[in-house]
Short mmCIF file of C-alpha atoms in Angstrom, two decimals:
data_model
loop_
_atom_site.label_atom_id
_atom_site.label_comp_id
_atom_site.label_asym_id
_atom_site.label_seq_id
_atom_site.Cartn_x
_atom_site.Cartn_y
_atom_site.Cartn_z
CA MET A 234 9.23 2.97 24.82
CA LEU A 235 9.70 4.51 21.38
CA PHE A 236 10.63 2.14 18.60
CA ASN A 237 12.67 3.29 15.57
CA LEU A 238 13.07 1.06 12.54
CA ARG A 239 16.46 1.82 11.04
CA ILE A 240 18.52 0.06 8.44
CA LEU A 241 22.28 -0.38 8.17
CA LEU A 242 23.01 0.45 4.56
CA ASN A 243 25.53 -2.27 3.92
CA ASN A 244 25.48 -2.39 0.14
CA ALA A 245 26.43 0.09 -2.51
CA ALA A 246 22.98 0.26 -4.04
CA PHE A 247 21.47 1.55 -0.80
CA ARG A 248 24.49 3.65 0.20
CA ASN A 249 24.43 5.54 -3.09
CA GLY A 250 20.68 6.10 -2.67
CA HIS A 251 18.13 6.87 -5.35
CA ASN A 252 15.69 9.79 -5.47
CA PHE A 253 12.99 10.56 -7.99
CA MET A 254 10.13 12.94 -8.42
CA VAL A 255 7.28 11.91 -10.70
CA ARG A 256 6.36 15.51 -11.41
CA ASN A 257 9.57 16.44 -13.22
CA PHE A 258 11.29 13.05 -13.59
CA ARG A 259 14.79 13.95 -12.51
CA CYS A 260 16.27 10.71 -13.75
CA GLY A 261 19.66 9.11 -13.98
CA GLN A 262 21.18 7.06 -16.76
CA PRO A 263 18.93 4.36 -18.28
CA LEU A 264 19.70 0.97 -16.78
CA GLN A 265 18.79 -2.47 -18.03
CA ASN A 266 16.07 -3.87 -15.84
CA LYS A 267 17.14 -7.08 -14.13
CA VAL A 268 14.06 -7.46 -11.93
CA GLN A 269 11.66 -10.17 -13.08
CA LEU A 270 8.39 -10.52 -11.19
CA LYS A 271 6.27 -12.32 -13.79
CA GLY A 272 4.36 -15.22 -12.26
CA ARG A 273 5.01 -14.21 -8.63
CA ASP A 274 2.38 -13.84 -5.90
CA LEU A 275 2.05 -10.60 -3.94
CA LEU A 276 0.98 -11.69 -0.46
CA THR A 277 3.22 -9.45 1.65
CA LEU A 278 6.07 -7.02 0.93
CA LYS A 279 8.16 -9.15 3.30
CA ASN A 280 8.69 -11.48 0.33
CA PHE A 281 10.15 -8.77 -1.92
CA THR A 282 13.57 -7.15 -1.90
CA GLY A 283 14.06 -3.42 -1.84
CA GLU A 284 14.99 -3.45 -5.53
CA GLU A 285 11.84 -5.38 -6.42
CA ILE A 286 9.62 -2.90 -4.55
CA LYS A 287 11.48 -0.02 -6.18
CA TYR A 288 10.82 -1.62 -9.55
CA MET A 289 7.06 -1.66 -8.88
CA LEU A 290 7.19 2.03 -7.93
CA TRP A 291 9.21 2.78 -11.06
CA LEU A 292 6.64 0.96 -13.18
CA SER A 293 3.83 2.86 -11.41
CA ALA A 294 5.48 6.18 -12.27
CA ASP A 295 6.02 5.03 -15.84
CA LEU A 296 2.38 4.07 -16.39
CA LYS A 297 1.12 7.24 -14.72
CA PHE A 298 3.36 9.37 -16.93
CA ARG A 299 2.60 7.59 -20.20
CA ILE A 300 -1.16 7.19 -19.69
CA LYS A 301 -2.18 10.21 -17.58
CA GLN A 302 0.28 12.84 -18.76
CA LYS A 303 1.04 11.75 -22.35
CA GLY A 304 -2.39 10.27 -23.07
CA GLU A 305 -1.04 7.01 -24.47
CA TYR A 306 -3.14 3.88 -24.82
CA LEU A 307 -1.26 0.86 -23.47
CA PRO A 308 -3.27 -2.38 -23.87
CA LEU A 309 -0.65 -4.35 -21.96
CA LEU A 310 -3.24 -6.70 -20.47
CA GLN A 311 -5.35 -7.25 -23.58
CA GLY A 312 -6.81 -10.76 -23.51
CA LYS A 313 -6.13 -11.12 -19.76
CA SER A 314 -8.81 -11.65 -17.12
CA LEU A 315 -8.70 -10.96 -13.39
CA GLY A 316 -10.78 -12.61 -10.69
CA MET A 317 -11.58 -10.20 -7.84
CA ILE A 318 -12.71 -11.87 -4.60
CA PHE A 319 -14.08 -9.39 -2.05
CA GLU A 320 -15.08 -10.72 1.36
CA LYS A 321 -14.82 -7.12 2.58
CA ARG A 322 -16.36 -4.17 0.77
CA SER A 323 -14.11 -1.42 -0.59
CA THR A 324 -14.26 1.78 -2.62
CA ARG A 325 -10.62 2.37 -3.54
CA THR A 326 -9.48 -1.23 -3.94
CA ARG A 327 -12.39 -2.17 -6.18
CA LEU A 328 -12.46 0.99 -8.28
CA SER A 329 -8.70 1.26 -8.74
CA THR A 330 -8.40 -2.41 -9.70
CA GLU A 331 -11.40 -2.56 -12.02
CA THR A 332 -10.70 0.68 -13.85
CA GLY A 333 -6.94 0.11 -13.95
CA PHE A 334 -7.17 -3.44 -15.30
CA ALA A 335 -9.74 -2.37 -17.92
CA LEU A 336 -7.66 0.67 -18.89
CA LEU A 337 -4.83 -1.72 -19.74
CA GLY A 338 -7.14 -3.76 -21.97
CA GLY A 339 -8.01 -6.56 -19.53
CA HIS A 340 -11.30 -7.88 -18.18
CA PRO A 341 -11.88 -7.76 -14.39
CA CYS A 342 -14.55 -10.02 -12.88
CA PHE A 343 -15.91 -8.94 -9.48
CA LEU A 344 -16.92 -11.71 -7.05
CA THR A 345 -18.61 -10.97 -3.72
CA THR A 346 -19.62 -13.30 -0.91
CA GLN A 347 -22.92 -13.65 -2.77
CA ASP A 348 -21.01 -15.20 -5.66
CA ILE A 349 -18.26 -17.13 -3.94
CA HIS A 350 -17.81 -18.33 -0.34
CA LEU A 351 -14.19 -19.15 0.28
CA GLY A 352 -13.95 -22.52 1.96
CA VAL A 353 -17.73 -22.76 2.55
CA ASN A 354 -19.53 -24.06 -0.54
CA GLU A 355 -16.25 -25.22 -2.03
CA SER A 356 -12.83 -25.86 -0.58
CA LEU A 357 -10.09 -23.30 -1.01
CA THR A 358 -8.07 -25.87 -2.94
CA ASP A 359 -10.86 -26.47 -5.45
CA THR A 360 -11.60 -22.76 -5.75
CA ALA A 361 -7.93 -22.00 -6.48
CA ARG A 362 -7.79 -24.64 -9.20
CA VAL A 363 -11.02 -23.53 -10.85
CA LEU A 364 -9.96 -19.89 -10.86
CA SER A 365 -6.57 -20.89 -12.29
CA SER A 366 -8.34 -22.44 -15.28
CA MET A 367 -10.43 -19.35 -16.05
CA ALA A 368 -8.45 -16.27 -15.01
CA ASP A 369 -4.89 -15.03 -15.38
CA ALA A 370 -4.63 -13.69 -11.82
CA VAL A 371 -6.71 -13.27 -8.67
CA LEU A 372 -6.88 -10.29 -6.33
CA ALA A 373 -8.47 -11.31 -3.03
CA ARG A 374 -9.64 -9.01 -0.24
CA VAL A 375 -10.20 -11.37 2.66
CA TYR A 376 -10.49 -11.65 6.42
CA LYS A 377 -7.72 -14.21 6.95
CA GLN A 378 -4.17 -14.14 5.61
CA SER A 379 -4.16 -17.93 5.87
CA ASP A 380 -6.82 -18.08 3.13
CA LEU A 381 -4.53 -16.12 0.82
CA ASP A 382 -1.65 -18.43 1.66
CA THR A 383 -3.76 -21.45 0.74
CA LEU A 384 -4.95 -19.89 -2.51
CA ALA A 385 -1.36 -19.11 -3.46
CA LYS A 386 -0.24 -22.64 -2.63
CA GLU A 387 -2.96 -24.30 -4.70
CA ALA A 388 -3.29 -21.87 -7.62
CA SER A 389 -1.14 -21.87 -10.74
CA ILE A 390 -1.71 -18.14 -11.35
CA PRO A 391 -0.54 -15.07 -9.38
CA ILE A 392 -2.50 -14.33 -6.18
CA ILE A 393 -2.53 -10.69 -5.01
CA ASN A 394 -3.37 -9.56 -1.51
CA GLY A 395 -6.07 -6.88 -1.75
CA LEU A 396 -6.18 -6.76 2.08
CA SER A 397 -6.08 -9.30 4.88
CA ASP A 398 -6.03 -9.23 8.67
CA LEU A 399 -2.22 -9.12 8.64
CA TYR A 400 -1.12 -7.10 5.58
CA HIS A 401 -2.23 -4.52 3.02
CA PRO A 402 0.71 -4.35 0.59
CA ILE A 403 -1.03 -2.59 -2.30
CA GLN A 404 -1.96 0.31 0.00
CA ILE A 405 1.65 0.72 1.05
CA LEU A 406 2.84 0.83 -2.56
CA ALA A 407 0.43 3.72 -3.16
CA ASP A 408 1.65 5.45 0.02
CA TYR A 409 5.28 5.15 -1.03
CA LEU A 410 4.58 6.45 -4.55
CA THR A 411 2.76 9.43 -3.03
CA LEU A 412 5.64 10.21 -0.69
CA GLN A 413 8.17 9.77 -3.49
CA GLU A 414 6.29 12.28 -5.61
CA HIS A 415 6.12 14.77 -2.75
CA TYR A 416 9.57 14.46 -1.17
CA SER A 417 11.47 13.20 -4.28
CA SER A 418 13.16 10.62 -2.04
CA LEU A 419 12.12 8.04 0.53
CA LYS A 420 15.51 7.47 2.09
CA GLY A 421 15.84 9.07 5.52
CA LEU A 422 12.14 9.92 5.99
CA THR A 423 10.64 9.31 9.42
CA LEU A 424 7.16 7.77 9.34
CA SER A 425 5.06 8.47 12.44
CA TRP A 426 2.22 6.00 12.89
CA ILE A 427 -0.50 6.99 15.35
CA GLY A 428 -3.32 4.50 15.69
CA ASP A 429 -4.11 0.81 15.68
CA GLY A 430 -1.41 -1.84 15.31
CA ASN A 431 -3.07 -3.20 12.18
CA ASN A 432 -2.32 -4.51 8.69
CA ILE A 433 -1.13 -1.12 7.43
CA LEU A 434 1.45 -0.82 10.19
CA HIS A 435 2.52 -4.43 9.64
CA SER A 436 3.11 -3.73 5.95
CA ILE A 437 5.13 -0.60 6.71
CA MET A 438 7.25 -2.61 9.10
CA MET A 439 7.89 -5.20 6.39
CA SER A 440 9.18 -2.61 3.92
CA ALA A 441 10.24 0.78 5.36
CA ALA A 442 13.76 -0.30 6.26
CA LYS A 443 14.32 -1.50 2.68
CA PHE A 444 14.24 2.17 1.66
CA GLY A 445 16.21 3.48 4.63
CA MET A 446 13.11 4.98 6.23
CA HIS A 447 12.61 5.23 10.00
CA LEU A 448 9.40 4.25 11.78
CA GLN A 449 7.96 5.61 15.03
CA ALA A 450 4.62 4.18 16.10
CA ALA A 451 2.13 4.78 18.90
CA THR A 452 -0.61 2.26 19.63
CA PRO A 453 -2.92 2.08 22.65
CA LYS A 454 -2.82 -0.69 25.22
CA ASN A 455 -5.51 -2.74 23.52
CA GLY A 456 -3.97 -6.13 23.05
CA THR A 457 -2.33 -5.45 19.69
CA LYS A 458 0.46 -7.76 18.68
CA LEU A 459 3.22 -5.15 18.77
CA LEU A 460 3.51 -2.46 21.42
CA LEU A 461 5.85 0.37 20.43
CA THR A 462 4.75 3.42 22.43
CA ASN A 463 1.51 4.59 24.00
CA ASP A 464 2.23 8.30 23.52
CA PRO A 465 1.04 9.79 20.19
CA LEU A 466 3.16 12.93 20.60
CA GLU A 467 6.25 10.80 21.22
CA ALA A 468 5.58 8.92 17.98
CA ALA A 469 4.96 12.15 16.06
CA HIS A 470 8.10 13.90 17.35
CA GLY A 471 10.30 14.84 14.38
CA GLY A 472 8.21 12.78 11.97
CA ASN A 473 8.06 13.73 8.29
CA VAL A 474 4.88 11.76 7.63
CA LEU A 475 1.98 11.49 10.08
CA ILE A 476 -0.07 8.38 9.33
CA THR A 477 -3.22 6.91 10.81
CA ASP A 478 -6.00 4.57 9.76
CA THR A 479 -9.43 3.43 10.92
CA TRP A 480 -9.67 2.54 14.57
CA ILE A 481 -12.47 0.05 13.93
CA SER A 482 -11.90 -2.32 11.03
CA MET A 483 -14.62 -4.38 9.38
CA GLY A 484 -15.38 -7.29 11.68
CA GLN A 485 -14.60 -5.25 14.81
CA GLU A 486 -17.91 -3.38 15.05
CA GLU A 487 -18.82 -5.08 18.33
CA GLU A 488 -15.65 -3.62 19.86
CA LYS A 489 -16.51 -0.03 18.88
CA LYS A 490 -17.24 1.32 22.35
CA LYS A 491 -14.17 -0.32 23.87
CA ARG A 492 -11.93 0.83 21.02
CA LEU A 493 -13.11 4.43 21.06
CA GLN A 494 -12.29 4.54 24.74
CA ALA A 495 -8.84 2.99 24.18
CA PHE A 496 -8.02 5.51 21.44
CA GLN A 497 -8.84 8.62 23.49
CA GLY A 498 -6.06 11.16 22.80
CA TYR A 499 -5.01 9.55 19.51
CA GLN A 500 -6.76 11.95 17.14
CA VAL A 501 -4.24 13.59 14.79
CA THR A 502 -4.55 17.37 15.14
CA MET A 503 -2.42 20.46 14.62
CA LYS A 504 -1.19 19.88 18.17
CA THR A 505 0.24 16.58 16.92
CA ALA A 506 1.75 18.32 13.90
CA LYS A 507 3.51 20.92 16.06
CA VAL A 508 5.99 18.31 17.30
CA ALA A 509 6.53 16.83 13.82
CA ALA A 510 9.19 17.91 11.32
CA SER A 511 8.73 21.27 9.61
CA ASP A 512 7.96 19.55 6.30
CA TRP A 513 5.34 17.20 7.77
CA THR A 514 2.64 15.64 5.63
CA PHE A 515 -0.37 13.47 6.44
CA LEU A 516 -1.58 10.12 5.05
CA HIS A 517 -4.75 8.11 5.65
CA CYS A 518 -5.79 5.14 3.49
CA LEU A 519 -9.52 6.06 3.85
CA PRO A 520 -12.36 5.93 4.65
CA ARG A 521 -11.74 8.39 7.46
CA LYS A 522 -13.69 9.12 10.62
CA PRO A 523 -13.42 12.56 12.31
CA GLU A 524 -12.29 11.03 15.60
CA GLU A 525 -9.15 9.68 13.85
CA VAL A 526 -8.04 13.03 12.39
CA ASP A 527 -9.68 16.43 12.58
CA ASP A 528 -10.74 18.49 9.54
CA GLU A 529 -7.96 21.03 10.01
CA VAL A 530 -5.30 18.40 9.32
CA PHE A 531 -7.30 16.22 6.95
CA TYR A 532 -8.16 19.06 4.55
CA SER A 533 -4.96 21.04 4.99
CA PRO A 534 -2.44 21.62 2.17
CA ARG A 535 -0.16 19.19 4.03
CA SER A 536 -2.63 16.36 3.58
CA LEU A 537 -1.79 13.96 0.73
CA VAL A 538 -4.80 11.68 1.20
CA PHE A 539 -6.39 12.28 -2.20
CA PRO A 540 -3.20 11.89 -4.29
CA GLU A 541 -2.61 8.81 -2.11
CA ALA A 542 -6.04 7.46 -3.10
CA GLU A 543 -5.41 8.10 -6.81
CA ASN A 544 -2.07 6.33 -6.64
CA ARG A 545 -3.88 3.15 -5.61
CA LYS A 546 -4.82 2.92 -9.29
CA TRP A 547 -1.34 3.42 -10.75
CA THR A 548 0.34 1.08 -8.30
CA ILE A 549 -2.15 -1.77 -8.71
CA MET A 550 -1.79 -1.39 -12.49
CA ALA A 551 1.96 -1.72 -12.05
CA VAL A 552 1.52 -4.82 -9.90
CA MET A 553 -0.67 -6.46 -12.55
CA VAL A 554 1.68 -5.57 -15.39
CA SER A 555 4.75 -6.77 -13.51
CA LEU A 556 3.17 -10.10 -12.51
CA LEU A 557 1.51 -10.84 -15.88
CA THR A 558 3.76 -9.43 -18.60
CA ASP A 559 7.36 -8.91 -19.67
CA TYR A 560 6.89 -5.15 -20.06
CA SER A 561 9.77 -2.93 -18.99
CA PRO A 562 9.26 0.75 -18.15
CA GLN A 563 10.11 3.18 -20.94
CA LEU A 564 10.79 5.98 -18.47
CA GLN A 565 14.41 6.10 -17.37
CA LYS A 566 14.96 4.38 -14.06
CA PRO A 567 14.35 6.94 -11.31
CA LYS A 568 16.81 7.74 -8.55
CA PHE A 569 15.45 6.43 -5.28
#
């Protein structure tokens, strides 16, 4: 069975549609920003409206343009500090958050399991209250979404999901910014997911319809929570964006042999791309293993994986600015 996520565009804002392209900034008339995210938590994109997610993408494009292209210095987070809790190691999440927060004038503080044990040496409630007294926000990369929910409940500062077992919202923001830059519009794109039914797929499902995007997903019969189709070529058929992720997440190493067997036939190759749309592109949140996607696709001109990785920085900066300040983008509001 092939599952398509489609949205009925019942309001004028979605029916009119909005497109933008970061590279040349084809923009409409400047509009007063009515979205206010200051003080909010970012636990899952399910909790945000389409306009609120669009605002974070707009702010990402604004910061990227002003800092990277114009060379401006924007100390928007001067005097702010960020606690970074990492139960799981990461290259892109750590580097993008640390360098981005510092670039905006703030001070990031990295905490590993050697420094802090969530709910072990100290209760989650006590940890949340201590962090609230010393930092302005916390980004936590954890095993359990329930730990994030508890931190958010007990803390008086914004809690940001850097990854959990259920969701990875900051990765999806980077993916959407990358696709917006490439296609100049998200509305009407078909996303073809080929791989595990994991936190990335969950986050796409929580947000794609808010932009009028369609979703086709293939996952193997391996006990995942949502079964859409078992045929990778069926999922890829007509897709604009081919997406996959690691087959073996941290904490699943003991399942490696079983998972590699279950994912036989799921490698993204040019054979997969042949049934996709003529303008197909490829995304992978990294790190990548060759069995997930071959070199011909991964290093092809259609692959957007490295711009996607860079955009982790601009989108997390936008998240921090939107949750901690009253800043409004200076760039005219893009057309989505």
